[in-house]
XYZ file of C-alpha atoms in Angstrom:
707
model
C -49.060 -46.502 31.472
C -49.360 -43.952 28.731
C -46.121 -42.361 27.383
C -45.722 -38.596 27.855
C -44.489 -36.555 24.710
C -42.970 -33.789 26.849
C -42.326 -33.004 30.530
C -44.618 -30.710 32.501
C -41.959 -28.085 32.510
C -40.291 -27.219 29.237
C -38.008 -24.565 30.326
C -35.219 -24.765 33.175
C -33.062 -22.255 34.895
C -29.719 -23.491 36.256
C -30.902 -23.081 39.818
C -34.015 -25.245 39.061
C -31.859 -28.026 37.340
C -29.801 -28.221 40.548
C -32.810 -28.402 42.629
C -34.364 -31.176 40.417
C -31.408 -33.559 41.084
C -31.730 -34.959 37.458
C -29.354 -37.753 36.649
C -26.426 -36.927 34.326
C -26.529 -33.137 35.694
C -24.016 -31.481 37.892
C -25.066 -30.824 41.315
C -24.093 -26.939 41.388
C -25.298 -23.995 39.630
C -21.706 -23.191 38.451
C -21.384 -26.781 37.132
C -24.692 -26.245 35.128
C -23.420 -23.090 33.762
C -20.163 -24.704 32.700
C -21.873 -27.622 30.981
C -24.117 -25.149 29.144
C -21.144 -23.435 27.991
C -19.114 -26.484 26.866
C -22.199 -27.965 25.001
C -23.200 -24.541 23.481
C -26.848 -24.694 24.702
C -27.346 -20.957 24.041
C -26.211 -21.381 20.446
C -28.752 -23.908 19.510
C -31.883 -22.478 17.900
C -34.852 -22.080 20.053
C -33.223 -23.788 23.049
C -32.169 -20.954 25.108
C -34.001 -17.643 26.063
C -33.543 -14.802 28.569
C -35.599 -15.231 31.786
C -38.203 -12.513 32.142
C -38.715 -10.782 35.614
C -36.418 -9.786 38.501
C -32.979 -11.310 38.490
C -33.108 -12.211 34.713
C -30.618 -15.035 33.617
C -31.196 -17.866 31.187
C -33.533 -20.660 30.699
C -32.833 -23.634 28.565
C -35.233 -26.065 26.855
C -35.596 -29.654 28.229
C -34.318 -31.073 24.997
C -30.748 -29.879 25.635
C -30.348 -32.038 28.886
C -28.866 -35.407 28.761
C -31.030 -38.342 27.617
C -31.269 -39.856 31.119
C -32.397 -36.605 32.437
C -34.964 -36.380 29.579
C -36.308 -39.851 30.469
C -36.585 -38.997 34.084
C -38.560 -35.980 33.168
C -40.902 -37.806 30.991
C -41.381 -40.390 33.523
C -42.246 -37.728 36.061
C -44.772 -36.453 33.585
C -46.706 -39.389 33.443
C -46.756 -40.105 37.207
C -47.563 -36.497 38.363
C -50.839 -34.813 37.609
C -50.924 -32.590 34.582
C -49.913 -28.858 35.161
C -51.519 -26.545 32.423
C -49.746 -23.558 31.009
C -51.129 -20.023 31.874
C -52.451 -18.256 28.752
C -49.532 -16.060 28.335
C -47.163 -19.187 28.079
C -49.745 -21.012 25.857
C -49.637 -18.381 23.374
C -45.924 -17.835 23.551
C -45.522 -21.477 22.531
C -48.131 -21.223 19.926
C -46.375 -18.268 18.421
C -43.156 -20.342 17.864
C -44.754 -23.096 15.972
C -44.513 -23.629 12.311
C -47.202 -23.038 10.119
C -47.955 -26.704 9.617
C -48.289 -27.057 13.478
C -50.647 -24.085 13.638
C -52.844 -25.697 10.883
C -53.270 -28.641 12.976
C -54.259 -26.700 15.851
C -56.937 -24.895 13.668
C -58.280 -28.115 12.489
C -58.641 -29.323 16.128
C -60.629 -26.192 16.976
C -62.908 -26.671 13.960
C -63.696 -30.291 15.180
C -64.318 -29.256 18.788
C -66.687 -26.563 17.572
C -68.647 -29.192 15.510
C -68.769 -31.312 18.748
C -70.341 -28.262 20.716
C -72.857 -27.615 17.726
C -74.250 -31.306 18.097
C -74.322 -30.933 21.837
C -76.195 -27.854 21.556
C -78.874 -29.551 19.540
C -79.453 -32.128 22.371
C -76.985 -35.053 21.224
C -74.876 -36.636 23.966
C -71.220 -36.015 24.023
C -70.477 -39.664 23.157
C -72.515 -39.698 20.045
C -71.313 -36.059 19.013
C -67.711 -37.161 19.214
C -68.283 -40.221 17.189
C -70.322 -38.366 14.530
C -67.575 -35.638 14.174
C -64.755 -38.389 14.176
C -66.262 -40.078 11.308
C -66.845 -36.882 9.350
C -63.292 -35.672 9.692
C -61.571 -39.130 9.789
C -59.948 -38.894 13.125
C -59.951 -41.198 16.176
C -62.686 -40.609 18.748
C -59.947 -40.999 21.573
C -57.926 -38.039 19.907
C -61.145 -35.959 20.115
C -61.579 -36.606 23.735
C -58.025 -35.782 24.415
C -58.346 -32.505 22.806
C -61.540 -31.735 24.774
C -59.522 -32.405 27.942
C -56.781 -30.013 26.781
C -59.306 -27.077 26.513
C -61.374 -28.026 29.656
C -62.002 -24.662 31.576
C -60.353 -22.680 28.817
C -61.831 -19.628 27.615
C -63.096 -19.801 23.964
C -60.702 -17.171 22.517
C -57.577 -18.975 24.142
C -58.464 -22.617 22.706
C -56.451 -22.245 19.922
C -53.240 -21.988 21.792
C -53.971 -24.749 24.064
C -54.849 -27.106 21.138
C -51.387 -26.658 19.614
C -48.926 -29.798 19.289
C -46.342 -28.212 21.778
C -43.723 -30.879 21.415
C -42.641 -29.298 18.050
C -41.905 -25.983 19.777
C -38.113 -26.724 20.045
C -36.983 -29.693 18.120
C -33.936 -31.234 19.598
C -30.965 -30.726 17.459
C -28.981 -33.565 16.488
C -26.364 -34.359 18.975
C -22.639 -34.985 18.096
C -21.376 -38.004 20.004
C -18.369 -37.391 22.223
C -15.982 -39.503 20.142
C -16.710 -37.317 17.118
C -16.539 -34.018 18.999
C -12.590 -33.763 18.635
C -12.851 -34.065 14.906
C -15.531 -31.528 14.857
C -13.697 -29.047 17.122
C -10.493 -29.327 14.901
C -12.508 -28.716 11.732
C -14.228 -25.558 13.200
C -10.761 -24.351 14.345
C -9.209 -24.826 10.944
C -12.250 -23.201 8.982
C -12.862 -20.252 11.196
C -9.634 -18.287 10.347
C -9.028 -14.895 8.722
C -7.310 -16.577 5.658
C -10.724 -17.989 4.782
C -9.670 -21.434 3.650
C -12.299 -23.388 1.804
C -14.254 -25.919 3.665
C -13.154 -28.630 1.410
C -9.491 -27.953 2.173
C -10.130 -27.873 5.920
C -12.113 -31.188 5.679
C -9.145 -32.775 3.930
C -6.606 -31.485 6.579
C -8.714 -32.601 9.376
C -9.377 -35.960 7.831
C -5.551 -36.328 7.593
C -5.310 -35.626 11.386
C -8.025 -38.082 12.196
C -6.462 -41.039 10.295
C -3.329 -40.443 12.318
C -4.927 -39.914 15.488
C -7.713 -42.596 15.237
C -10.510 -40.023 15.636
C -14.184 -40.945 14.720
C -15.002 -38.733 11.642
C -18.202 -37.163 9.957
C -19.009 -37.091 6.383
C -18.227 -33.796 4.613
C -21.953 -32.718 4.299
C -22.957 -33.889 7.710
C -19.909 -31.885 9.395
C -20.748 -28.668 7.354
C -24.420 -28.953 8.716
C -23.088 -29.398 12.334
C -20.858 -26.148 11.749
C -23.923 -24.201 10.434
C -25.937 -25.267 13.095
C -23.454 -24.611 16.056
C -21.758 -21.371 14.763
C -24.034 -18.234 14.461
C -23.844 -16.793 10.883
C -22.496 -13.302 12.313
C -19.773 -15.095 14.509
C -18.838 -17.054 11.382
C -18.416 -13.824 9.338
C -16.274 -12.198 12.122
C -14.056 -14.994 12.428
C -13.448 -15.210 8.720
C -13.623 -11.567 7.696
C -12.621 -9.770 10.656
C -14.234 -6.536 11.980
C -14.876 -5.205 8.457
C -17.029 -8.263 7.867
C -18.924 -7.933 11.149
C -19.791 -4.208 10.411
C -21.383 -5.350 7.054
C -23.689 -7.684 9.094
C -25.458 -4.607 10.630
C -27.398 -1.673 8.933
C -26.000 1.833 9.427
C -27.592 3.717 12.128
C -30.055 6.465 10.671
C -29.526 9.819 12.434
C -31.814 12.568 12.179
C -30.184 15.983 11.654
C -33.418 17.900 10.803
C -33.837 19.190 14.425
C -30.278 20.727 14.339
C -29.570 24.244 13.525
C -26.662 25.779 11.431
C -23.251 25.466 13.306
C -24.800 23.472 16.097
C -22.474 20.652 15.083
C -19.600 20.189 12.703
C -17.464 17.268 11.483
C -14.061 16.977 9.915
C -11.817 14.445 8.067
C -8.917 14.107 5.712
C -9.001 13.243 2.087
C -6.088 12.551 -0.328
C -6.778 13.817 -3.696
C -5.754 11.783 -6.668
C -3.649 14.482 -8.396
C -0.139 15.145 -8.351
C 0.845 18.538 -7.246
C 4.344 20.219 -7.396
C 4.958 22.115 -4.140
C 7.125 25.348 -4.103
C 10.101 23.297 -2.742
C 10.003 20.835 -5.924
C 8.358 17.998 -3.997
C 5.670 16.177 -6.081
C 3.026 14.167 -4.298
C -0.677 13.737 -3.816
C -2.038 16.393 -1.407
C -3.998 15.871 1.709
C -7.319 18.039 2.335
C -8.755 18.530 5.801
C -12.302 20.110 5.707
C -14.999 21.067 8.402
C -18.438 20.407 7.265
C -21.672 21.633 8.936
C -23.854 18.848 10.081
C -27.176 20.447 9.740
C -26.688 21.857 6.191
C -23.794 19.643 4.830
C -22.030 22.897 3.799
C -18.168 22.856 3.604
C -16.969 25.586 5.957
C -13.274 25.732 5.891
C -10.369 23.704 4.532
C -6.492 23.454 4.446
C -3.929 21.563 2.306
C -0.846 20.006 3.142
C 1.618 17.045 2.167
C 0.197 14.664 5.052
C -2.512 14.907 7.628
C -1.056 16.866 10.657
C -2.425 18.913 13.729
C -1.134 22.091 12.173
C -3.576 21.967 9.263
C -6.352 20.913 11.449
C -5.834 23.928 13.857
C -5.558 26.304 10.807
C -8.666 25.122 9.387
C -10.545 24.959 12.724
C -9.422 28.605 13.141
C -10.796 29.810 9.964
C -13.987 27.950 10.839
C -14.602 30.165 14.078
C -13.257 33.378 12.609
C -15.626 33.259 9.726
C -18.787 31.508 11.027
C -18.421 31.002 14.844
C -17.873 28.477 17.518
C -19.766 25.120 17.255
C -21.488 23.386 20.170
C -20.527 19.983 19.015
C -17.659 18.469 17.102
C -17.406 14.988 15.302
C -14.061 13.504 14.784
C -12.641 10.255 13.988
C -9.727 8.966 16.153
C -6.923 9.835 13.841
C -3.778 11.344 15.247
C -4.310 14.790 13.467
C -7.694 15.179 15.307
C -6.987 13.455 18.546
C -3.854 15.600 19.275
C -3.221 17.326 22.373
C -3.406 20.814 20.837
C -6.984 20.290 19.940
C -8.540 17.631 22.454
C -6.245 17.475 25.509
C -8.079 17.132 28.587
C -11.105 15.648 26.805
C -12.460 12.746 29.047
C -13.541 10.668 25.843
C -10.273 10.996 24.008
C -8.676 7.608 23.310
C -5.520 8.558 21.513
C -1.925 9.078 22.882
C -1.235 8.402 26.489
C -3.729 10.465 28.805
C -1.898 12.225 31.917
C -3.427 14.202 34.796
C -1.029 17.143 33.904
C -1.909 17.384 30.292
C -3.023 20.978 29.181
C -6.476 21.688 28.079
C -6.885 21.665 24.327
C -8.463 24.293 22.205
C -11.850 22.550 22.042
C -12.208 21.930 25.869
C -11.277 25.515 26.437
C -13.923 26.787 24.118
C -16.402 24.383 25.543
C -16.863 22.466 22.343
C -18.346 18.909 23.132
C -16.271 16.296 21.256
C -17.816 13.112 19.655
C -15.640 10.460 18.248
C -16.775 8.481 15.085
C -15.917 4.766 14.647
C -12.630 4.638 12.900
C -12.415 3.362 9.378
C -16.215 3.573 9.340
C -17.316 6.169 6.569
C -21.139 5.809 7.477
C -20.256 7.289 10.837
C -18.972 10.772 9.330
C -21.447 12.456 7.073
C -18.380 14.325 5.656
C -17.331 11.043 3.773
C -20.400 11.317 1.574
C -19.429 14.971 0.798
C -15.806 13.865 -0.294
C -17.189 11.343 -2.475
C -19.380 13.812 -4.087
C -16.859 16.538 -5.246
C -13.318 14.850 -4.787
C -13.874 12.921 -8.258
C -15.088 16.109 -9.982
C -12.200 17.943 -8.593
C -9.526 15.376 -9.485
C -10.792 15.118 -13.024
C -11.056 18.792 -13.533
C -9.756 19.520 -17.195
C -7.273 21.921 -15.683
C -5.517 18.918 -14.093
C -5.197 16.838 -17.341
C -2.107 14.563 -17.174
C -1.816 14.994 -13.307
C -4.779 12.565 -12.589
C -3.297 9.376 -11.015
C -6.543 7.218 -10.802
C -8.497 6.185 -7.794
C -6.760 2.921 -7.462
C -3.457 1.369 -8.760
C -5.363 -0.674 -11.643
C -7.000 2.645 -12.791
C -3.987 4.650 -14.011
C -4.919 6.772 -17.159
C -2.709 6.343 -20.081
C -1.190 9.844 -19.523
C -0.202 8.821 -15.875
C 2.722 11.032 -14.457
C 2.753 13.148 -17.465
C 2.304 16.475 -15.572
C 2.177 17.993 -12.203
C -0.133 20.865 -11.161
C 1.594 23.871 -9.411
C 0.504 24.282 -5.959
C -1.073 27.663 -6.847
C -3.128 26.383 -9.636
C -4.285 23.465 -7.451
C -5.388 25.777 -4.633
C -7.477 27.889 -6.898
C -9.145 25.183 -8.414
C -9.926 23.501 -5.009
C -11.379 26.655 -3.742
C -13.545 26.908 -6.798
C -14.836 23.354 -6.537
C -15.548 23.703 -2.809
C -17.694 26.905 -3.823
C -19.404 25.022 -6.572
C -20.006 22.138 -4.239
C -21.840 24.390 -1.652
C -23.708 26.368 -4.179
C -25.260 23.378 -6.449
C -28.818 23.443 -6.433
C -31.020 20.245 -6.185
C -29.736 18.615 -3.026
C -31.916 15.721 -1.727
C -30.860 15.362 1.930
C -33.586 16.094 4.506
C -32.630 19.493 5.573
C -31.902 20.848 2.017
C -35.091 19.465 0.396
C -33.951 20.551 -3.110
C -31.965 23.683 -2.177
C -28.242 24.095 -2.160
C -26.005 23.632 0.877
C -25.470 27.429 0.800
C -29.098 28.253 1.125
C -29.963 25.616 3.676
C -27.183 27.033 5.899
C -27.888 30.672 5.317
C -31.609 30.245 6.396
C -30.748 28.569 9.479
C -27.613 30.579 10.275
C -29.754 33.879 10.144
C -31.934 32.673 13.227
C -29.409 30.414 15.168
C -27.795 31.604 18.320
C -24.222 31.939 17.108
C -21.344 32.323 19.653
C -18.573 34.474 18.179
C -14.917 34.374 19.476
C -12.961 37.248 21.349
C -9.433 38.124 20.580
C -8.210 36.207 23.434
C -9.852 33.067 22.278
C -8.320 33.615 18.720
C -4.959 32.836 20.257
C -6.065 29.433 21.347
C -6.607 27.924 17.812
C -3.933 29.980 15.872
C -1.149 28.526 17.933
C 0.137 25.190 18.893
C 0.828 24.232 22.335
C 3.576 22.730 24.337
C 3.802 21.694 28.039
C 7.251 22.574 29.509
C 8.881 23.697 32.838
C 10.574 27.056 33.175
C 14.348 26.888 34.042
C 14.653 26.466 37.616
C 17.197 29.498 38.006
C 16.332 32.065 35.298
C 12.763 30.956 34.125
C 13.490 30.648 30.561
C 11.742 28.125 28.433
C 13.622 25.872 26.033
C 11.545 24.514 23.275
C 12.392 22.950 19.599
C 16.086 24.399 20.379
C 15.026 27.866 20.869
C 15.158 29.853 24.166
C 12.247 31.988 25.185
C 12.482 34.424 28.156
C 10.851 37.892 29.266
C 11.825 39.579 32.604
C 8.547 38.604 34.252
C 9.234 34.822 33.776
C 12.017 34.804 36.579
C 9.493 35.132 39.094
C 7.765 31.772 37.993
C 11.206 29.658 37.755
C 10.547 26.125 37.826
C 6.835 26.389 37.131
C 4.995 24.234 34.614
C 3.485 26.312 31.949
C 1.642 25.868 28.590
C 3.416 27.517 25.726
C 1.230 28.526 22.573
C 3.133 29.283 19.624
C 2.643 29.806 15.707
C 3.730 26.538 14.290
C 5.085 28.253 10.984
C 7.152 30.731 12.899
C 8.765 29.666 16.065
C 11.013 32.775 16.116
C 7.922 35.025 16.442
C 7.801 34.171 20.342
C 5.428 32.370 22.421
C 2.281 33.077 24.587
C 2.355 31.421 28.107
C -0.724 30.052 29.962
C -1.013 28.325 33.220
C -2.055 24.614 32.945
C -5.729 25.587 33.810
C -5.737 28.254 31.094
C -4.902 31.707 32.577
C -2.644 33.818 30.314
C 0.561 34.759 31.864
C 2.322 36.892 29.302
C 4.368 36.824 26.192
C 7.889 35.565 25.847
C 10.357 36.601 23.097
C 12.767 34.033 21.244
C 16.220 34.967 22.737
C 18.069 32.327 20.949
C 17.185 31.473 17.314
C 19.297 28.088 16.838
C 16.398 25.537 16.325
C 13.924 24.628 13.638
C 12.362 27.718 11.969
C 9.406 25.685 10.723
C 7.777 23.019 12.716
C 5.983 21.791 9.571
C 9.289 21.569 7.642
C 10.737 19.392 10.797
C 7.581 17.160 10.666
C 7.929 16.552 6.970
C 11.250 14.781 7.570
C 9.942 12.457 10.085
C 8.558 9.007 9.292
C 4.958 8.787 8.483
C 2.928 6.935 11.195
C 0.227 4.521 10.113
C -2.937 4.553 12.044
C -3.358 2.026 14.684
C -6.730 0.523 15.351
C -7.378 -2.150 17.999
C -10.347 -4.374 17.847
C -10.946 -5.940 21.228
C -14.025 -8.164 20.058
C -13.904 -11.729 21.173
C -17.126 -12.965 19.663
C -16.085 -16.331 18.462
C -13.431 -17.505 20.584
C -15.388 -20.502 21.862
C -15.695 -21.769 18.330
C -12.209 -21.795 17.356
C -10.741 -23.804 20.327
C -7.629 -25.492 18.930
C -4.658 -22.858 18.402
C -3.374 -22.677 14.910
C 0.082 -23.645 16.066
C -1.410 -27.015 17.221
C -3.116 -27.523 13.916
C -0.008 -26.694 12.223
C 1.833 -29.266 14.387
C -0.528 -32.019 13.621
C -0.450 -31.356 9.985
C 3.437 -31.709 9.970
C 3.072 -34.827 12.131
C 0.852 -36.398 9.355
C 2.527 -35.350 6.359
C 3.290 -38.266 4.044
C 6.712 -39.624 3.744
C 8.922 -38.547 0.934
C 9.089 -40.803 -1.918
C 12.312 -42.370 -3.046
C 14.300 -40.270 -5.329
C 14.039 -41.093 -8.825
C 16.934 -42.052 -10.960
C 17.630 -39.917 -13.988
C 16.952 -41.523 -17.319
C 18.728 -38.976 -19.248
C 22.094 -37.623 -17.565
C 23.265 -35.478 -20.325
C 21.738 -33.499 -23.211
C 21.872 -35.281 -26.563
C 23.463 -33.317 -29.167
C 21.902 -33.723 -32.651
C 24.386 -34.803 -35.404
C 22.908 -35.584 -38.784
C 25.983 -37.624 -39.771
C 25.745 -39.949 -36.880
C 21.982 -40.367 -37.340
C 22.259 -41.208 -41.025
C 24.964 -43.948 -39.958
C 22.848 -45.334 -37.173
C 19.935 -45.622 -39.504
C 21.894 -47.338 -42.039
C 23.207 -49.875 -39.201
C 19.676 -50.567 -37.885
C 18.443 -54.104 -39.091
C 15.254 -54.347 -41.055
C 12.396 -55.545 -38.843
C 10.448 -58.678 -39.785
C 7.174 -57.503 -41.489
C 5.192 -60.313 -39.522
C 6.624 -59.180 -36.169
C 5.858 -55.438 -37.070
C 2.398 -56.408 -37.961
C 1.771 -58.165 -34.588
C 3.255 -55.329 -32.820
C 0.821 -52.743 -34.564
C -1.984 -54.953 -33.809
C -1.161 -55.006 -30.105
C -0.916 -50.920 -30.159
C -4.323 -50.820 -31.660
C -5.780 -53.213 -28.973
C -4.230 -51.340 -26.056
C -5.492 -47.827 -27.390
C -8.980 -49.151 -27.849
C -8.987 -50.596 -24.210
C -7.852 -47.233 -22.841
C -10.456 -45.365 -24.976
C -13.079 -47.782 -23.427
C -11.829 -47.117 -20.069
C -12.137 -43.308 -20.296
C -15.411 -41.978 -18.632
C -17.944 -41.422 -21.176
C -18.997 -37.620 -21.407
C -20.977 -35.530 -23.787
C -18.772 -32.936 -25.336
C -21.086 -32.147 -28.055
C -23.016 -29.536 -26.450
C -21.891 -26.547 -24.113
C -23.864 -27.817 -21.303
C -22.069 -31.124 -21.472
C -18.821 -29.563 -21.813
C -19.524 -27.304 -18.805
C -20.597 -30.143 -16.515
C -17.721 -32.365 -17.456
C -15.539 -29.597 -16.314
C -17.182 -28.981 -13.226
C -16.941 -32.719 -12.332
C -13.260 -32.771 -13.139
C -12.966 -29.608 -10.788
C -15.009 -31.206 -8.010
C -13.022 -34.504 -8.050
C -9.698 -32.239 -8.157
C -10.827 -30.349 -5.006
C -11.823 -33.796 -3.281
C -8.292 -35.181 -3.756
C -9.310 -37.652 -6.278
C -7.042 -38.709 -9.180
C -7.385 -36.825 -12.472
C -6.473 -38.592 -15.700
C -3.704 -36.832 -17.894
C -5.966 -36.507 -20.805
C -8.644 -34.917 -18.616
C -6.191 -32.716 -17.029
C -5.076 -31.246 -20.292
C -8.647 -30.794 -21.614
C -9.559 -28.779 -18.361
C -6.521 -26.566 -18.773
C -7.453 -25.971 -22.339
C -11.134 -25.518 -21.627
C -10.953 -23.312 -18.615
C -9.528 -20.320 -20.698
C -12.379 -20.813 -23.405
C -14.885 -17.768 -23.571
C -17.631 -20.622 -23.382
C -16.535 -21.754 -19.833
C -16.193 -18.358 -18.545
C -19.616 -17.381 -19.711
C -21.012 -20.564 -18.115
C -19.432 -19.796 -14.950
C -20.653 -16.281 -14.865
C -24.277 -17.368 -15.507
C -24.063 -20.067 -12.713
C -22.528 -17.446 -10.157
C -25.475 -14.843 -11.147
C -28.078 -17.801 -10.757
C -26.549 -18.567 -7.244
C -26.799 -14.967 -6.202
C -30.465 -14.819 -7.506
C -31.476 -17.914 -5.440
C -29.628 -16.634 -2.364
C -31.590 -13.335 -2.702
């Protein structure tokens, strides 16, 4: 009986495996899927694929099955008649082959073509096969097998059928069950956000294995298992978090050339690296919020304050609408200053703060502006980030801000740091000038500008675009903050921020929930009251001015709240299966016992006394010269033996010294003993410019090889 090199069916669904009743396999679909998850069939390269057609699902290559199941499939392949692939599957198999396997298929096709040439000349098949076999140095039996493989196959498809299909998906090396525990603990140690080195994790898991009696793997073998089992992206996410995960994928390229001016805007905040003195004497770095046109990149409006807040956002948005018009789309990030209920209340896609059915509609939903939320902390999702980077540095380093510039990071502080603070009036004047210069600068290379300025690009499109202007009634929406409250059950008054607001008509609506819109910078000016659906009810005067006069001043006294961002990805939970608490407990349990306490040899400091030393020297007997000579000879002999025992190194050249340093470092990381002399030499040499230069060259070479 001939031995089959592969079964008739290479790819199996969970249902097919259940119906086949293979030895070593579960008897239910759920059991097969559970086994696939536990053994990581889908993570093995070339061993899992999505099933095409109705229903979908997964298909698994036969090489992932248990060995007893594979033997059964091979036996059935010998006993059963051969089932040939259809041409689509044959070419799919061929496409996955290596270049070496494809070259073999091409050679077989050439040999069969020569056989056909001889057959066409009138030679018998046996003679033709023998002749060609001798010419190409192959076995006639092999040629006959290849003829059988392409029997009935169209000439244009023969190459795919001649491919050695047993190399389509090489079976990865399996980890025995007794070594699986070792490997799982090693992966759980390594796949952590603290980014421990693999050598450190390997040493720790070896300590656990020694205490628990686990079967172990060699360090290089264990690393190859992890590289094969854990996808690169999953490894990056487990060790570098979501920031590392985002770097694994290119930024989305969005085409803005089909838009028009003011069709869409985006906004963000930016802290300027300049100390500013405010009218109340406060000195800090101001925050700028700006709105930018998405089509032209022009900065349309801006505001400045101590910290990002909804008041400055509303003011900047109001200036945008008054001067230019109402945009149709608005792109925000999910920061509190933008996702506040004044701006976006009632928006279905808002994911900040608690969403309630009785929330009043914000300004943007009332104006019909469609909201879009950019990925938080992801600058590529907001084009305005590029604009801030373009002009913020020029603004912060303006000559008029000399002495007030603080540097763009703590390690980049100038020598004249904190020598001056810019008055707010001067700062606002320079900022306005820089915004104008930013918009008017020629030579912009974005696709819509094409060498023009942002101003020219915006003006050309704005002249022909359909712009919606705001009415006076709409103006009240963005110039005021909003507060949802209930009128007093008896007299209909509204109490807000310690102030009481009332007009005669409000008594008719006692106990009704209303939306109060107000000027955040002057609460005593009164409020406009609206229904929750947006109808204007009337104006209410401030009757009792005992609360805060300025809501911005009240906010400045509150604690600054940091942004909260939740990442709910669970891409790698299956690879770090051992909780860190269990790993820590195992390391504690295997900690070496503390050594016995050393007795002190010197229990008190020795005070130097020249008189006592001279008397002690005088009292010391003179050593016998012969005994002294013998002792000196023994010292020389011992020093010579120690010198011979030292590892021979070549410290005469830079390459030799650098290689010896690397060897000492490698032995140190592996936990091997390092001699005192070697340790001292290493500590001295690692600070030498020669070593630093050699390390830099080595890292550059690695990066070049990796690229």
